[in-house]
Amino acid sequence: MSPSPLFYQAGPALPEVSHAQGVYLWDDSGKQYLDGCSGAIACNLGHGRSDIRDAMLAQFDRVAFTYRTQFESAPAVALAETLVSLTHGQLEKVFFVSSGSEAVESALKLARQYFVARDEPQRRRFVSLRPSYHGSTLGALGVTGYEPLEAPFADIVHGSLKVPGPDFYRHGDVDDACHVVSVLEETRAIIEAAGPETIIAFALEPVGGASTGARLLDRHYLEGIRALCDEFGCLLILDEVLTGIGRTGAWFAYQHYGVTPDLLATAKGLGAGYYPVGAMLARADIVDTVMASGGFQHGHTYAGNPLACATGLAVIEAMQRERMLDNVAARGRELKEGLLSLKARFPWVGDVRGLGLLWGVELVADATTKTPFPAEQNRFARITALAKEEGLLIYPRRTLNGVAGDHFLVSPPLTIDAADTAELLARLERAMCRFDAELDRHPAHTNSMSDAAR
């Protein structure tokens, strides 16, 4: 077999996918995999849905592409109106894109242009958390706090002001409330030292994604950040690329906390793996100010194309029709209970955290001290490989700024039923038993990334 011309990341050859249906995929050898992470936490409605296909084909037969400066399209208007309604009218304007990185880039650029239009060009810096992940394009990478992704591009990226976020698992404060106060005080001090008048916006994920293993914030922290933004006159950007469109059990994760952003980025679940589509949502007054100054100096070729928007609209309509948020809540409770049961059984599971159908499992060498495994052992990759051997796909990353710590995400499609949730947990248990046996045999054994994923 000749080498593939494709390249993405280092690692062994991958199986070739054959077909998929529901929450399962099969490779070309016939092996079945339960999609326990919705691909990249994107394939939210599972595979092979005829209702999404029919909506896409109907739009394809009318018109698949138009350019946003030449025509308006009914699907784009309808999807924009639907997204506004999902925010209860708190964010009234929508700009469509094709990916999460583009959605974040769009929010950053709109925020900057808003202050330029207001004659505040000294506002040229963003604030974001370390660790965090906001995208792989250079602007989005600038607000990302994940060392391995940042390092090669540090000299050419306009980096944000990085501040700590709450860590309710590892903090050493008296209690969670004191921890939040401490983090907010440190954040204020960092911003004041840099000059609040230079800040454009604070960008954060309301629930952590791959970079933190579903690390949770809380209402008091988000209220504190909202208050700081209001005090310093900067904007609040919420990155809901991963958490938006139902993943956490609400249409947007910020709705759990009652704190409203000024701009919001969303993508993955909007197309649900059927077509690339994302969106930036914004307050009307921000958009009006920018448009009055000569227009938003930004755009992408496929922004608002009718096939993408028809797909997004069909996804949301299917979720509403099937009351999918209720399923997220029910299956989320089952998944939480199952993961906590596994935590109690395996001492190297340090933390289980999450919301809805977004759960992170953090692995540690010592649960008492919360000491991570040595980074060179690549335990996150090994347990992911074992799960794949057991026919389960999970999503691995490093917990501590990308350089140490191990975790994986369990985030199945929002359509998963009780039986398949139980099957997911059973396959994960088998993988964890094998991982546990390896730890007993080789407590100091190290794996290279390629060996671990083999």
Short mmCIF file of C-alpha atoms in Angstrom, two decimals:
data_model
loop_
_atom_site.label_atom_id
_atom_site.label_comp_id
_atom_site.label_asym_id
_atom_site.label_seq_id
_atom_site.Cartn_x
_atom_site.Cartn_y
_atom_site.Cartn_z
CA MET A 1 0.00 0.00 0.00
CA SER A 2 1.51 3.31 -1.10
CA PRO A 3 1.78 6.17 1.39
CA SER A 4 -1.19 8.53 1.51
CA PRO A 5 -0.65 12.02 0.09
CA LEU A 6 -2.68 13.37 3.01
CA PHE A 7 -1.02 14.72 6.15
CA TYR A 8 -2.57 16.00 9.33
CA GLN A 9 -0.67 14.98 12.46
CA ALA A 10 2.13 12.57 13.27
CA GLY A 11 1.07 9.04 14.10
CA PRO A 12 0.40 5.59 12.71
CA ALA A 13 -1.73 4.82 9.69
CA LEU A 14 -5.46 5.10 10.35
CA PRO A 15 -8.19 2.63 9.41
CA GLU A 16 -10.27 3.64 6.43
CA VAL A 17 -13.88 4.42 7.27
CA SER A 18 -16.46 2.44 5.32
CA HIS A 19 -19.86 3.66 6.48
CA ALA A 20 -21.76 4.98 9.47
CA GLN A 21 -25.25 4.94 10.93
CA GLY A 22 -26.59 6.47 14.11
CA VAL A 23 -23.85 6.55 16.76
CA TYR A 24 -21.76 3.84 15.05
CA LEU A 25 -19.08 3.79 12.35
CA TRP A 26 -17.43 0.84 10.56
CA ASP A 27 -14.00 0.63 8.96
CA ASP A 28 -13.23 -1.21 5.74
CA SER A 29 -12.38 -4.39 7.66
CA GLY A 30 -15.88 -4.47 9.16
CA LYS A 31 -14.85 -3.38 12.67
CA GLN A 32 -17.53 -1.35 14.46
CA TYR A 33 -16.85 1.77 16.54
CA LEU A 34 -19.22 3.58 18.89
CA ASP A 35 -18.69 7.31 18.36
CA GLY A 36 -18.17 8.36 21.95
CA CYS A 37 -16.87 11.80 21.04
CA SER A 38 -19.00 12.83 18.04
CA GLY A 39 -15.87 12.89 15.89
CA ALA A 40 -14.33 16.15 17.10
CA ILE A 41 -17.37 16.91 19.28
CA ALA A 42 -19.11 17.98 16.08
CA CYS A 43 -21.22 15.12 14.70
CA ASN A 44 -23.97 15.96 17.18
CA LEU A 45 -26.89 14.22 15.47
CA GLY A 46 -25.06 11.04 14.58
CA HIS A 47 -24.73 9.61 11.11
CA GLY A 48 -27.02 8.83 8.21
CA ARG A 49 -30.04 10.99 9.07
CA SER A 50 -32.46 11.02 6.15
CA ASP A 51 -34.18 14.24 7.30
CA ILE A 52 -30.91 16.21 7.11
CA ARG A 53 -30.06 14.61 3.77
CA ASP A 54 -33.49 15.48 2.36
CA ALA A 55 -33.19 19.11 3.44
CA MET A 56 -29.73 19.35 1.89
CA LEU A 57 -30.84 17.75 -1.38
CA ALA A 58 -33.90 20.01 -1.62
CA GLN A 59 -31.69 23.07 -1.27
CA PHE A 60 -29.09 21.61 -3.64
CA ASP A 61 -31.78 21.24 -6.29
CA ARG A 62 -32.70 24.94 -5.88
CA VAL A 63 -29.27 26.54 -5.53
CA ALA A 64 -26.20 25.36 -3.64
CA PHE A 65 -24.11 28.53 -3.69
CA THR A 66 -24.56 32.26 -3.91
CA TYR A 67 -22.18 34.98 -2.84
CA ARG A 68 -23.25 37.09 0.11
CA THR A 69 -22.72 40.47 -1.61
CA GLN A 70 -24.80 39.46 -4.65
CA PHE A 71 -27.88 37.72 -3.25
CA GLU A 72 -29.75 37.17 0.00
CA SER A 73 -30.99 33.64 0.56
CA ALA A 74 -34.05 32.41 2.42
CA PRO A 75 -32.14 29.69 4.35
CA ALA A 76 -29.59 32.24 5.60
CA VAL A 77 -32.31 34.61 6.80
CA ALA A 78 -34.29 31.79 8.41
CA LEU A 79 -31.25 30.33 10.17
CA ALA A 80 -30.18 33.76 11.41
CA GLU A 81 -33.65 34.42 12.79
CA THR A 82 -33.64 31.01 14.47
CA LEU A 83 -30.26 31.60 16.10
CA VAL A 84 -31.39 34.99 17.40
CA SER A 85 -34.48 33.34 18.88
CA LEU A 86 -32.32 30.73 20.62
CA THR A 87 -30.58 33.60 22.47
CA HIS A 88 -34.04 34.98 23.39
CA GLY A 89 -33.19 38.05 21.35
CA GLN A 90 -30.18 38.97 23.48
CA LEU A 91 -27.89 38.77 20.43
CA GLU A 92 -29.69 40.21 17.43
CA LYS A 93 -27.19 40.04 14.56
CA VAL A 94 -25.60 37.04 12.83
CA PHE A 95 -22.58 36.63 10.56
CA PHE A 96 -22.13 33.18 9.00
CA VAL A 97 -18.81 31.39 8.49
CA SER A 98 -17.66 27.84 7.79
CA SER A 99 -15.72 26.85 10.92
CA GLY A 100 -15.10 27.56 14.57
CA SER A 101 -11.77 29.27 13.96
CA GLU A 102 -13.48 31.58 11.45
CA ALA A 103 -16.25 32.34 13.93
CA VAL A 104 -13.70 33.34 16.59
CA GLU A 105 -11.68 35.36 14.07
CA SER A 106 -14.85 37.18 13.07
CA ALA A 107 -15.67 38.05 16.67
CA LEU A 108 -12.15 39.35 17.32
CA LYS A 109 -12.18 41.50 14.21
CA LEU A 110 -15.67 42.88 14.80
CA ALA A 111 -14.73 43.78 18.37
CA ARG A 112 -11.59 45.61 17.23
CA GLN A 113 -13.41 47.45 14.45
CA TYR A 114 -16.13 48.49 16.88
CA PHE A 115 -13.62 50.35 19.02
CA VAL A 116 -11.88 51.86 16.01
CA ALA A 117 -15.28 53.17 14.90
CA ARG A 118 -15.75 54.62 18.40
CA ASP A 119 -12.41 56.43 18.13
CA GLU A 120 -10.75 54.18 20.70
CA PRO A 121 -7.89 52.74 18.62
CA GLN A 122 -5.74 52.31 21.74
CA ARG A 123 -7.83 49.21 22.50
CA ARG A 124 -5.64 46.65 20.79
CA ARG A 125 -5.37 43.72 23.24
CA PHE A 126 -7.53 40.74 24.10
CA VAL A 127 -7.66 38.84 27.39
CA SER A 128 -8.11 35.06 27.52
CA LEU A 129 -7.51 32.12 29.81
CA ARG A 130 -4.55 29.81 30.12
CA PRO A 131 -5.20 27.01 29.35
CA SER A 132 -7.80 27.47 26.62
CA TYR A 133 -8.41 26.72 22.95
CA HIS A 134 -10.05 29.09 20.48
CA GLY A 135 -8.90 27.92 17.06
CA SER A 136 -5.93 27.25 14.81
CA THR A 137 -5.87 30.32 12.57
CA LEU A 138 -3.43 33.03 13.64
CA GLY A 139 -5.93 35.40 15.22
CA ALA A 140 -7.73 32.65 17.10
CA LEU A 141 -4.38 31.15 18.05
CA GLY A 142 -3.46 34.48 19.61
CA VAL A 143 -6.18 34.07 22.24
CA THR A 144 -5.51 30.35 22.66
CA GLY A 145 -3.58 29.29 25.75
CA TYR A 146 -2.11 25.89 24.86
CA GLU A 147 1.68 25.81 24.72
CA PRO A 148 2.39 23.18 22.01
CA LEU A 149 0.05 24.93 19.57
CA GLU A 150 1.41 28.39 20.34
CA ALA A 151 5.15 27.74 20.41
CA PRO A 152 5.98 27.52 16.68
CA PHE A 153 4.07 30.73 15.93
CA ALA A 154 4.76 32.84 19.00
CA ASP A 155 6.94 35.33 17.08
CA ILE A 156 4.30 36.06 14.45
CA VAL A 157 1.09 35.98 16.51
CA HIS A 158 -0.45 38.95 18.30
CA GLY A 159 -0.87 37.16 21.60
CA SER A 160 -3.52 37.99 24.15
CA LEU A 161 -3.08 38.84 27.79
CA LYS A 162 -3.32 35.42 29.47
CA VAL A 163 -5.00 35.12 32.87
CA PRO A 164 -5.83 32.06 35.00
CA GLY A 165 -9.30 30.56 35.03
CA PRO A 166 -10.90 28.69 37.92
CA ASP A 167 -9.68 25.17 38.49
CA PHE A 168 -12.12 23.55 40.88
CA TYR A 169 -10.16 20.30 40.88
CA ARG A 170 -6.62 21.46 41.61
CA HIS A 171 -6.94 24.75 43.51
CA GLY A 172 -5.56 25.02 47.02
CA ASP A 173 -7.88 27.71 48.35
CA VAL A 174 -10.14 27.31 51.37
CA ASP A 175 -13.17 26.53 49.20
CA ASP A 176 -14.52 27.10 45.69
CA ALA A 177 -15.97 30.51 46.55
CA CYS A 178 -12.65 31.75 47.88
CA HIS A 179 -10.94 30.33 44.79
CA VAL A 180 -13.22 32.32 42.49
CA VAL A 181 -12.54 35.50 44.45
CA SER A 182 -8.80 34.84 44.24
CA VAL A 183 -8.88 34.22 40.48
CA LEU A 184 -10.95 37.33 39.85
CA GLU A 185 -8.59 39.44 41.96
CA GLU A 186 -5.58 38.14 40.04
CA THR A 187 -7.36 38.79 36.75
CA ARG A 188 -8.14 42.36 37.76
CA ALA A 189 -4.53 42.96 38.78
CA ILE A 190 -3.18 41.67 35.45
CA ILE A 191 -5.59 43.83 33.43
CA GLU A 192 -4.93 46.92 35.53
CA ALA A 193 -1.18 46.46 35.11
CA ALA A 194 -1.58 46.21 31.34
CA GLY A 195 -3.98 49.15 31.17
CA PRO A 196 -7.76 48.57 31.03
CA GLU A 197 -8.04 51.26 28.35
CA THR A 198 -6.05 48.99 25.99
CA ILE A 199 -8.40 45.99 26.25
CA ILE A 200 -10.77 45.16 23.39
CA ALA A 201 -12.46 42.09 24.83
CA PHE A 202 -12.24 39.13 27.17
CA ALA A 203 -12.61 35.80 25.31
CA LEU A 204 -13.44 32.57 27.09
CA GLU A 205 -15.24 29.23 26.82
CA PRO A 206 -18.18 28.98 29.29
CA VAL A 207 -17.34 25.27 29.62
CA GLY A 208 -13.85 24.14 28.76
CA GLY A 209 -13.33 21.97 25.73
CA ALA A 210 -10.42 19.85 24.56
CA SER A 211 -7.73 22.00 26.19
CA THR A 212 -9.04 21.55 29.74
CA GLY A 213 -11.12 18.37 29.59
CA ALA A 214 -14.53 20.00 30.15
CA ARG A 215 -13.32 22.15 33.04
CA LEU A 216 -16.31 24.00 34.47
CA LEU A 217 -16.66 27.66 35.39
CA ASP A 218 -19.45 28.86 37.67
CA ARG A 219 -22.02 31.64 37.84
CA HIS A 220 -20.03 33.76 40.32
CA TYR A 221 -16.91 33.68 38.16
CA LEU A 222 -18.78 34.57 34.97
CA GLU A 223 -20.69 37.31 36.76
CA GLY A 224 -17.34 38.64 37.96
CA ILE A 225 -15.86 38.64 34.46
CA ARG A 226 -19.00 40.31 33.08
CA ALA A 227 -18.68 43.01 35.76
CA LEU A 228 -14.99 43.56 34.95
CA CYS A 229 -15.79 43.95 31.25
CA ASP A 230 -18.52 46.47 32.05
CA GLU A 231 -16.26 48.38 34.43
CA PHE A 232 -13.35 48.56 31.98
CA GLY A 233 -15.55 49.23 28.95
CA CYS A 234 -14.43 46.17 27.01
CA LEU A 235 -16.52 43.41 25.43
CA LEU A 236 -17.19 39.82 26.48
CA ILE A 237 -16.74 37.19 23.75
CA LEU A 238 -17.96 33.68 24.53
CA ASP A 239 -16.52 30.87 22.45
CA GLU A 240 -19.30 28.30 22.09
CA VAL A 241 -17.85 26.61 19.04
CA LEU A 242 -17.93 23.30 20.92
CA THR A 243 -20.61 23.93 23.56
CA GLY A 244 -23.23 25.66 21.43
CA ILE A 245 -26.34 24.12 19.83
CA GLY A 246 -27.33 21.86 22.68
CA ARG A 247 -24.16 20.07 23.72
CA THR A 248 -24.47 21.02 27.41
CA GLY A 249 -28.26 20.65 27.64
CA ALA A 250 -29.05 24.28 26.81
CA TRP A 251 -28.94 25.85 23.38
CA PHE A 252 -25.87 27.75 24.53
CA ALA A 253 -23.83 26.96 27.64
CA TYR A 254 -23.89 30.56 28.89
CA GLN A 255 -27.63 30.12 29.47
CA HIS A 256 -26.86 27.84 32.44
CA TYR A 257 -25.23 30.80 34.17
CA GLY A 258 -27.45 33.76 33.27
CA VAL A 259 -24.54 35.86 31.99
CA THR A 260 -24.99 37.31 28.50
CA PRO A 261 -22.04 37.94 26.16
CA ASP A 262 -21.61 40.81 23.71
CA LEU A 263 -20.43 38.46 20.97
CA LEU A 264 -20.66 34.70 20.61
CA ALA A 265 -18.94 32.21 18.30
CA THR A 266 -20.48 28.84 17.47
CA ALA A 267 -19.92 26.19 14.82
CA LYS A 268 -19.41 22.44 15.30
CA GLY A 269 -22.93 21.40 16.34
CA LEU A 270 -24.59 23.84 13.95
CA GLY A 271 -23.75 21.69 10.94
CA ALA A 272 -23.66 18.53 13.09
CA GLY A 273 -21.05 17.00 10.81
CA TYR A 274 -23.24 17.21 7.71
CA TYR A 275 -21.89 20.47 6.25
CA PRO A 276 -19.40 23.09 7.46
CA VAL A 277 -21.27 26.05 8.95
CA GLY A 278 -20.62 28.35 11.88
CA ALA A 279 -21.79 31.72 13.06
CA MET A 280 -20.84 34.80 15.03
CA LEU A 281 -23.69 36.42 16.94
CA ALA A 282 -23.46 39.98 18.20
CA ARG A 283 -25.39 42.74 19.92
CA ALA A 284 -27.15 44.97 17.40
CA ASP A 285 -25.55 48.20 18.64
CA ILE A 286 -22.05 46.80 18.03
CA VAL A 287 -22.95 45.86 14.46
CA ASP A 288 -24.77 49.15 13.85
CA THR A 289 -21.71 51.13 14.95
CA VAL A 290 -19.42 49.16 12.65
CA MET A 291 -21.78 49.31 9.67
CA ALA A 292 -22.22 53.08 10.09
CA SER A 293 -18.43 53.47 9.91
CA GLY A 294 -18.29 51.96 6.44
CA GLY A 295 -19.09 48.29 6.97
CA PHE A 296 -17.45 45.23 8.46
CA GLN A 297 -14.08 44.82 6.74
CA HIS A 298 -14.18 41.06 6.79
CA GLY A 299 -15.68 38.09 5.00
CA HIS A 300 -15.33 34.55 3.69
CA THR A 301 -16.36 33.12 0.33
CA TYR A 302 -18.80 30.59 1.77
CA ALA A 303 -20.27 32.91 4.41
CA GLY A 304 -24.03 32.37 4.44
CA ASN A 305 -24.12 30.07 1.43
CA PRO A 306 -27.61 28.58 1.10
CA LEU A 307 -26.63 24.89 1.27
CA ALA A 308 -24.75 25.43 4.54
CA CYS A 309 -27.58 27.44 6.06
CA ALA A 310 -30.25 24.96 4.95
CA THR A 311 -28.24 22.26 6.70
CA GLY A 312 -27.95 24.27 9.92
CA LEU A 313 -31.65 25.04 9.85
CA ALA A 314 -32.52 21.37 9.37
CA VAL A 315 -30.28 20.43 12.31
CA ILE A 316 -31.98 22.85 14.70
CA GLU A 317 -35.46 21.91 13.47
CA ALA A 318 -34.68 18.22 14.04
CA MET A 319 -33.46 18.97 17.55
CA GLN A 320 -36.59 20.95 18.34
CA ARG A 321 -38.91 18.38 16.80
CA GLU A 322 -37.33 15.52 18.74
CA ARG A 323 -36.93 17.49 21.99
CA MET A 324 -33.27 16.61 21.90
CA LEU A 325 -32.31 18.81 24.84
CA ASP A 326 -34.43 16.54 27.04
CA ASN A 327 -32.43 13.57 25.76
CA VAL A 328 -29.17 15.38 26.50
CA ALA A 329 -30.28 15.89 30.11
CA ALA A 330 -31.37 12.26 30.57
CA ARG A 331 -28.36 10.67 28.88
CA GLY A 332 -26.07 13.16 30.59
CA ARG A 333 -27.24 11.97 33.99
CA GLU A 334 -26.60 8.35 33.00
CA LEU A 335 -23.17 9.18 31.63
CA LYS A 336 -22.24 11.13 34.76
CA GLU A 337 -23.34 8.27 37.02
CA GLY A 338 -21.41 5.74 34.96
CA LEU A 339 -18.23 7.79 34.82
CA LEU A 340 -18.33 8.48 38.56
CA SER A 341 -18.74 4.75 39.15
CA LEU A 342 -15.61 4.13 37.09
CA LYS A 343 -13.79 6.86 39.00
CA ALA A 344 -14.57 5.09 42.25
CA ARG A 345 -13.16 1.86 40.84
CA PHE A 346 -9.91 3.12 39.30
CA PRO A 347 -7.63 5.18 41.57
CA TRP A 348 -5.85 6.85 38.64
CA VAL A 349 -9.04 8.66 37.64
CA GLY A 350 -8.52 11.96 39.39
CA ASP A 351 -11.57 13.91 38.27
CA VAL A 352 -14.79 13.55 36.33
CA ARG A 353 -16.41 16.82 35.30
CA GLY A 354 -18.84 18.08 32.73
CA LEU A 355 -22.32 19.13 31.76
CA GLY A 356 -24.98 17.60 29.51
CA LEU A 357 -23.16 15.35 27.05
CA LEU A 358 -19.74 16.95 27.46
CA TRP A 359 -17.62 15.09 30.03
CA GLY A 360 -13.94 15.09 30.83
CA VAL A 361 -12.02 12.36 32.66
CA GLU A 362 -8.64 13.42 34.08
CA LEU A 363 -5.97 10.79 34.74
CA VAL A 364 -3.40 11.15 37.53
CA ALA A 365 -0.47 9.15 38.87
CA ASP A 366 -1.54 9.91 42.45
CA ALA A 367 -5.15 10.81 43.26
CA THR A 368 -4.27 12.16 46.71
CA THR A 369 -1.68 14.66 45.53
CA LYS A 370 -3.30 15.03 42.08
CA THR A 371 0.12 14.48 40.55
CA PRO A 372 -0.09 13.95 36.78
CA PHE A 373 1.58 11.06 35.03
CA PRO A 374 5.00 11.93 33.56
CA ALA A 375 4.36 13.71 30.27
CA GLU A 376 6.61 11.37 28.29
CA GLN A 377 4.35 8.41 29.11
CA ASN A 378 1.55 9.80 26.93
CA ARG A 379 -1.12 8.07 28.99
CA PHE A 380 -3.89 10.04 27.29
CA ALA A 381 -2.89 8.53 23.96
CA ARG A 382 -2.60 5.03 25.36
CA ILE A 383 -6.05 4.90 26.91
CA THR A 384 -7.51 6.34 23.70
CA ALA A 385 -5.82 3.59 21.69
CA LEU A 386 -7.14 0.90 24.04
CA ALA A 387 -10.66 2.34 23.77
CA LYS A 388 -10.39 2.26 19.98
CA GLU A 389 -9.36 -1.38 20.13
CA GLU A 390 -12.52 -1.96 22.15
CA GLY A 391 -14.59 -0.22 19.47
CA LEU A 392 -15.00 3.11 21.25
CA LEU A 393 -13.88 6.54 20.06
CA ILE A 394 -12.93 9.08 22.76
CA TYR A 395 -11.12 12.43 22.44
CA PRO A 396 -7.71 12.81 24.16
CA ARG A 397 -5.69 15.88 25.13
CA ARG A 398 -3.32 17.20 27.79
CA THR A 399 -4.84 19.04 30.75
CA LEU A 400 -2.09 21.37 31.98
CA ASN A 401 -1.39 23.93 29.26
CA GLY A 402 -0.83 21.13 26.76
CA VAL A 403 2.53 20.14 28.23
CA ALA A 404 1.48 17.82 31.06
CA GLY A 405 -1.52 16.03 32.48
CA ASP A 406 -3.80 13.58 30.71
CA HIS A 407 -7.51 13.61 30.03
CA PHE A 408 -10.06 12.44 27.53
CA LEU A 409 -13.49 13.70 26.57
CA VAL A 410 -16.62 11.57 26.37
CA SER A 411 -19.11 13.48 24.22
CA PRO A 412 -21.38 11.20 22.19
CA PRO A 413 -23.99 12.44 19.71
CA LEU A 414 -26.98 14.16 21.29
CA THR A 415 -29.16 11.45 19.76
CA ILE A 416 -27.63 8.60 21.78
CA ASP A 417 -30.18 6.44 23.60
CA ALA A 418 -30.03 4.69 26.97
CA ALA A 419 -28.93 1.34 25.53
CA ASP A 420 -26.06 2.84 23.57
CA THR A 421 -25.02 4.96 26.56
CA ALA A 422 -24.74 1.73 28.56
CA GLU A 423 -22.77 0.16 25.70
CA LEU A 424 -20.44 3.17 25.62
CA LEU A 425 -19.74 2.79 29.33
CA ALA A 426 -19.19 -0.96 28.97
CA ARG A 427 -16.62 -0.50 26.20
CA LEU A 428 -14.92 2.26 28.17
CA GLU A 429 -14.78 0.00 31.25
CA ARG A 430 -13.06 -2.72 29.24
CA ALA A 431 -10.48 -0.25 27.96
CA MET A 432 -9.90 1.08 31.47
CA CYS A 433 -9.44 -2.43 32.84
CA ARG A 434 -6.74 -3.07 30.24
CA PHE A 435 -5.13 0.30 31.02
CA ASP A 436 -5.18 -0.55 34.72
CA ALA A 437 -3.52 -3.90 34.06
CA GLU A 438 -0.76 -2.19 32.10
CA LEU A 439 -0.14 0.20 35.00
CA ASP A 440 0.23 -2.78 37.36
CA ARG A 441 2.71 -4.53 35.05
CA HIS A 442 4.65 -1.48 33.92
CA PRO A 443 4.20 1.36 36.43
CA ALA A 444 7.16 3.29 35.01
CA HIS A 445 6.74 2.25 31.39
CA THR A 446 6.85 5.04 28.81
CA ASN A 447 5.27 5.10 25.39
CA SER A 448 6.06 7.27 22.44
CA MET A 449 3.06 8.96 20.86
CA SER A 450 3.12 6.61 17.89
CA ASP A 451 3.54 3.52 20.09
CA ALA A 452 0.69 4.61 22.34
CA ALA A 453 -1.67 5.13 19.43
CA ARG A 454 -0.72 1.93 17.60
#
